[in-house]
mmCIF file of C-alpha atoms in Angstrom:
data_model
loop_
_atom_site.group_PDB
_atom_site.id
_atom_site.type_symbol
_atom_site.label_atom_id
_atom_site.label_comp_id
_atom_site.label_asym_id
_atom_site.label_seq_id
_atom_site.Cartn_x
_atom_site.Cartn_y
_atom_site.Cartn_z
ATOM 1 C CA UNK Y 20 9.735 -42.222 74.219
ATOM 2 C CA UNK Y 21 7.157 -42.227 77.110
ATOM 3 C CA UNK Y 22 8.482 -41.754 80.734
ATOM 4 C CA UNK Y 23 9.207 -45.104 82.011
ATOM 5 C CA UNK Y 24 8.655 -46.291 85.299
ATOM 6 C CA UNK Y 25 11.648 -46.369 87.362
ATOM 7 C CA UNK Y 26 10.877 -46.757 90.784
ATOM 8 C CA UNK Y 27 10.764 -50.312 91.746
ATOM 9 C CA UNK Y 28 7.342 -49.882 93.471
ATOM 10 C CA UNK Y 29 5.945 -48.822 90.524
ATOM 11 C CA UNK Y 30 6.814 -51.979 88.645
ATOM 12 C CA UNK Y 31 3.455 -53.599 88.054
ATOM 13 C CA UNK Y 32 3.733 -57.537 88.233
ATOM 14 C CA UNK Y 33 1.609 -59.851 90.457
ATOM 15 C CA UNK Y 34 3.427 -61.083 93.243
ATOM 16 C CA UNK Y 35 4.435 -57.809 95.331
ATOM 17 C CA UNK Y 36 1.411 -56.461 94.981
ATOM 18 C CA UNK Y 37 -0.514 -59.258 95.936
ATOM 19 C CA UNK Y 38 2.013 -59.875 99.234
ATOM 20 C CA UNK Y 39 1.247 -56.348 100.046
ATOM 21 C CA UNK Y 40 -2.232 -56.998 99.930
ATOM 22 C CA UNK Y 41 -2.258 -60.337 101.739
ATOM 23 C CA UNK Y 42 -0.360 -57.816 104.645
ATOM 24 C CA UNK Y 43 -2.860 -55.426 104.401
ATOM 25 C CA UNK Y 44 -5.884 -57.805 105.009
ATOM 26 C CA UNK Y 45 -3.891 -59.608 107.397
ATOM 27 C CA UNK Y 46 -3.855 -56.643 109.606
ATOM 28 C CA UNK Y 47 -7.168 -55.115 108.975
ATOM 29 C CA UNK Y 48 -8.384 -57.959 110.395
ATOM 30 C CA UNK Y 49 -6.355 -58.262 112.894
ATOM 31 C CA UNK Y 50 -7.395 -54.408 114.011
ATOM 32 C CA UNK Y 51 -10.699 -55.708 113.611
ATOM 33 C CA UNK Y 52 -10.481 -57.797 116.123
ATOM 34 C CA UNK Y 53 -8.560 -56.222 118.518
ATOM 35 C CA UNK Y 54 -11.652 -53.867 118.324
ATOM 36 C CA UNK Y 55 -14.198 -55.847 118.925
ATOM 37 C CA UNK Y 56 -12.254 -57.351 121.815
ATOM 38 C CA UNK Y 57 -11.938 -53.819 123.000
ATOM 39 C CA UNK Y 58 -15.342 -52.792 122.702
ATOM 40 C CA UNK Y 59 -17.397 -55.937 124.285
ATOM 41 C CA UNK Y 60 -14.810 -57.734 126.807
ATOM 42 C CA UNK Y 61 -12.228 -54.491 127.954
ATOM 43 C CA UNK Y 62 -14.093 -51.335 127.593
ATOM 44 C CA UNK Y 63 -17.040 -53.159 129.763
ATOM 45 C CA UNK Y 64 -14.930 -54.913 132.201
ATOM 46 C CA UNK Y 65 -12.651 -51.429 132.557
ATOM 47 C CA UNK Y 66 -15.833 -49.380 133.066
ATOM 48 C CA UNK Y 67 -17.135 -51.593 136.128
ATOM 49 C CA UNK Y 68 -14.151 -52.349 137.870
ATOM 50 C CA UNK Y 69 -14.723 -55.521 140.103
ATOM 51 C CA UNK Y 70 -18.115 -57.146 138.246
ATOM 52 C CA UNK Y 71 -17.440 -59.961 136.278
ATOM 53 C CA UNK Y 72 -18.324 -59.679 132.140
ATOM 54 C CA UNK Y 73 -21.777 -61.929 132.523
ATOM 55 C CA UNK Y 74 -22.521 -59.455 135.725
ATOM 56 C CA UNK Y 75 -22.317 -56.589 133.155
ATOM 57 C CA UNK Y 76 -23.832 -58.328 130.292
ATOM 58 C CA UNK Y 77 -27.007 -59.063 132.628
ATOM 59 C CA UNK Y 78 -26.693 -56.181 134.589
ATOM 60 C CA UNK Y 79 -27.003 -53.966 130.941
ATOM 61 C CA UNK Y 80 -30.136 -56.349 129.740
ATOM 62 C CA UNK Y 81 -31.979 -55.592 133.353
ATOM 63 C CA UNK Y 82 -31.465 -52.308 132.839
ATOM 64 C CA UNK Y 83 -33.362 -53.153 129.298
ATOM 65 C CA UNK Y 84 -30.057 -52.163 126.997
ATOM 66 C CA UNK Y 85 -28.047 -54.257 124.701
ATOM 67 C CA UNK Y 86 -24.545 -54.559 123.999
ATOM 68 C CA UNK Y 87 -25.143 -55.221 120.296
ATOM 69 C CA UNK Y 88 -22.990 -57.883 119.941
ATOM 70 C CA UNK Y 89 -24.105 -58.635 116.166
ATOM 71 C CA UNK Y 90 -24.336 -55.159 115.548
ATOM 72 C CA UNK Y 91 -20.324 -54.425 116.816
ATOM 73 C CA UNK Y 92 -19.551 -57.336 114.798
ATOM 74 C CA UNK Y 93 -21.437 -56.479 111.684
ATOM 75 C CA UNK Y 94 -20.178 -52.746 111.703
ATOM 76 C CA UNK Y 95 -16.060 -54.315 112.048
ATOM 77 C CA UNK Y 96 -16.969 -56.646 109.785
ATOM 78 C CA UNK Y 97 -16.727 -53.809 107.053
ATOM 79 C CA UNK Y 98 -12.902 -52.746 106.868
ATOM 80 C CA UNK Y 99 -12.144 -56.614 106.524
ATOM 81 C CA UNK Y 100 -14.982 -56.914 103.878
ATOM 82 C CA UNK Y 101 -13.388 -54.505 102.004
ATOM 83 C CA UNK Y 102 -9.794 -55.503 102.438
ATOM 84 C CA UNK Y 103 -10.719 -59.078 101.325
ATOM 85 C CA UNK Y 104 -12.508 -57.326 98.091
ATOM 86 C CA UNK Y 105 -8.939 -55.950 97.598
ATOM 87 C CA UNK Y 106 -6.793 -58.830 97.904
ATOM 88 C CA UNK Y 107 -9.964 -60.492 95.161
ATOM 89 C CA UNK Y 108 -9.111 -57.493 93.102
ATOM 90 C CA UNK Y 109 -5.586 -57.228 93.437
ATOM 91 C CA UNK Y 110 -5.303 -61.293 93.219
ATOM 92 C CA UNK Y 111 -7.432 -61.712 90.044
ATOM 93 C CA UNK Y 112 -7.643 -58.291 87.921
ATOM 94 C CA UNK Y 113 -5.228 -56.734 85.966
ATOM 95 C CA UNK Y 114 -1.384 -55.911 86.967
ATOM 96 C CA UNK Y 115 -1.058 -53.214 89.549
ATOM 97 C CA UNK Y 116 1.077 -51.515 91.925
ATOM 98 C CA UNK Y 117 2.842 -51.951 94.883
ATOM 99 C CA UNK Y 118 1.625 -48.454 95.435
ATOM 100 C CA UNK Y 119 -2.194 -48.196 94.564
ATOM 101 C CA UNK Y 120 -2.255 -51.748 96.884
ATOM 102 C CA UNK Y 121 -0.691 -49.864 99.839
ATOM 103 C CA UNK Y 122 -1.935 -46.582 99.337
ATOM 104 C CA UNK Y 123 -5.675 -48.527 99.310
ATOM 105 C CA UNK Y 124 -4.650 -50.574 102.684
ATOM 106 C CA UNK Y 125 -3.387 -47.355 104.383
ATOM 107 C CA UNK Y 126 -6.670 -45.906 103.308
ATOM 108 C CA UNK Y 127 -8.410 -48.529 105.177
ATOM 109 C CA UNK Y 128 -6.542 -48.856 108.331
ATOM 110 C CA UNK Y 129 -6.939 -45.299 108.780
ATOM 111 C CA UNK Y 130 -10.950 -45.150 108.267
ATOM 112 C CA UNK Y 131 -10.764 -47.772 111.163
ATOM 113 C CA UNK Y 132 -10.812 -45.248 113.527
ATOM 114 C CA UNK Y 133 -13.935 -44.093 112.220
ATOM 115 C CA UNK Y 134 -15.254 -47.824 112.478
ATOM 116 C CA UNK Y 135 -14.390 -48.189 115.322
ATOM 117 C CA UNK Y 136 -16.092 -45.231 117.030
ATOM 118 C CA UNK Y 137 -19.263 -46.543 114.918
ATOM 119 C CA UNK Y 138 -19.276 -49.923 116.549
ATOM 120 C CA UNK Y 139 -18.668 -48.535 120.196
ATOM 121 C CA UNK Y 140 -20.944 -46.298 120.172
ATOM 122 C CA UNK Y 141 -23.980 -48.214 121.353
ATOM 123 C CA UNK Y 142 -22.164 -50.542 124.007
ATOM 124 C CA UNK Y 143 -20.845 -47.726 125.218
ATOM 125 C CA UNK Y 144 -24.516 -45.618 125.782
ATOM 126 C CA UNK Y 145 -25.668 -49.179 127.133
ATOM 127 C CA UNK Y 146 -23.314 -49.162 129.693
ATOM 128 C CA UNK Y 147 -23.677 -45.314 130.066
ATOM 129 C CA UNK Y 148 -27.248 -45.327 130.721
ATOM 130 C CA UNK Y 149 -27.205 -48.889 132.686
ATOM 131 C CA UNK Y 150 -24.671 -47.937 135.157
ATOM 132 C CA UNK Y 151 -24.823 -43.672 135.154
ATOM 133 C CA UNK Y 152 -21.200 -43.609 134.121
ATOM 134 C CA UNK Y 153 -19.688 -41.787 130.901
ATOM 135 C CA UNK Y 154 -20.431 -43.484 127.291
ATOM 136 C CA UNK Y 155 -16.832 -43.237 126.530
ATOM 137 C CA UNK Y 156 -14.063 -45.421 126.394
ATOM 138 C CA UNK Y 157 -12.970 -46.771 129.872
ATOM 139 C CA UNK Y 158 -10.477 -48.976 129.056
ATOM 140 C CA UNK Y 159 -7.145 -47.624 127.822
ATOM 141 C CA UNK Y 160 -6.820 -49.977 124.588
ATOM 142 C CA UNK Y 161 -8.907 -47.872 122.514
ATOM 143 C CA UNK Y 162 -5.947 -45.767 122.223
ATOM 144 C CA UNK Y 163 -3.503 -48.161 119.985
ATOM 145 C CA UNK Y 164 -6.581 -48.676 117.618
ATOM 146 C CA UNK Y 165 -6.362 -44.691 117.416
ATOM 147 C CA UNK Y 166 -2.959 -44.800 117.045
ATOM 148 C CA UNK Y 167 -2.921 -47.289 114.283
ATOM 149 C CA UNK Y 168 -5.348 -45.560 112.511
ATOM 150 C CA UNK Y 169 -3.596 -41.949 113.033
ATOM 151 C CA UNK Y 170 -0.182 -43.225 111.576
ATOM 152 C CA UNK Y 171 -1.694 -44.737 108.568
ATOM 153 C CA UNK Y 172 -2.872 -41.950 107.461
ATOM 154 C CA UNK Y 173 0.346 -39.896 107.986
ATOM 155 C CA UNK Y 174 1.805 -42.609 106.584
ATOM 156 C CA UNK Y 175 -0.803 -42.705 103.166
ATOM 157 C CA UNK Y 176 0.152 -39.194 102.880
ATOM 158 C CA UNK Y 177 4.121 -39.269 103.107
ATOM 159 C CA UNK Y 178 3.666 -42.422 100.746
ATOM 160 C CA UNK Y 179 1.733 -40.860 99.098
ATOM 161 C CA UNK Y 180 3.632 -37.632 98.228
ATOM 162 C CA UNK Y 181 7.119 -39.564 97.917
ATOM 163 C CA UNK Y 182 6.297 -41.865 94.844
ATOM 164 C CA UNK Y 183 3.580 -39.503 93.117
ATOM 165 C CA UNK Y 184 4.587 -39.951 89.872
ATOM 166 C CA UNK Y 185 4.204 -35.987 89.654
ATOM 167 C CA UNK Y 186 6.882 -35.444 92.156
ATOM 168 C CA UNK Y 187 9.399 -38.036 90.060
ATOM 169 C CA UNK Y 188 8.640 -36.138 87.168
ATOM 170 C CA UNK Y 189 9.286 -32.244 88.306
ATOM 171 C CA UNK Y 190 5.190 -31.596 87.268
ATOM 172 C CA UNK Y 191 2.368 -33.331 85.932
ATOM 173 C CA UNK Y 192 2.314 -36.689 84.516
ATOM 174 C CA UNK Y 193 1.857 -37.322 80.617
ATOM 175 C CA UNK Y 194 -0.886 -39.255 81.333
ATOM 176 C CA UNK Y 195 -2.835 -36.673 82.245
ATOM 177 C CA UNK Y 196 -1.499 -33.780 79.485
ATOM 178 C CA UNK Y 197 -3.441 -35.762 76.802
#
């Protein structure tokens, strides 16, 4: 007999899988967001203390910068892209796992950070070079975006580890001896 899946995570059937990956796109969007919030309306207004967001806004175009609005937007746009791709996948292809779905969300939420830095990048030189300050983040909410990002990944690798079939098993799958 082949080794039979005993951990209930492991189960493959539709709906678990599919509410973890309505979850998962729920709150990759939701950190996309947050970023984008972060990036043109708190990192600006946290970086010139006192001026008003249309102050900066024309203050940055004088100064002939842009805050690359459609560019933040188009760069965050990604992670939820790809988390909606998932929850397509996950809702209409074959029976998976509670764990491949998770592990794949985790995955994502954790890349944010990288996203995130992307899509800051240029506001933050605009306002660096249009006001002589630093191109960094001014505002202190960056820092639950890196947060987020910095457990999911500690958490994609404890998951991870904990319900490798490998470790269940005491060595490698059968799959995989064939």
């Amino acid at each position: 007999m082949g080794h039979a899946m005993s951990h209930a995570s492991e189960t493959p059937n539709r709906q678990r899988p599919l509410v973890a990956a309505i979850v998962g796109t729920v709150v990759i969007m939701a950190y996309a967001l947050f970023a984008a919030v972060q990036i043109l309306v708190l990192n600006p207004l946290a970086a010139v203390p006192g001026a008003s967001l249309r102050d900066i806004y024309a203050h940055v175009a004088e100064a002939g910068e842009s805050m690359g609005v459609l560019v933040v937007l188009a760069s965050l746009a990604v992670g939820p892209g790809i988390a909606i791709a998932l929850l397509v996948a996950v809702w209409s292809g074959p029976a998976t796992s509670v764990r491949r779905v998770a592990l794949q969300y985790l995955a994502v939420v954790a890349l944010g950070a990288l996203g995130y830095f992307w899509a800051s990048f240029g506001p933050g030189m605009a306002l660096a070079d249009s006001y002589f300050i630093s191109g960094g983040d001014h505002s202190q909410w960056a820092t639950p975006l890196y947060v987020a990002s910095g457990l999911a990944l500690v958490a994609m690798l404890l998951y991870g580890i904990a319900t490798s079939p490998r470790r269940r098993s005491g060595g490698i799958p059968r799959a995989t001896l064939s």
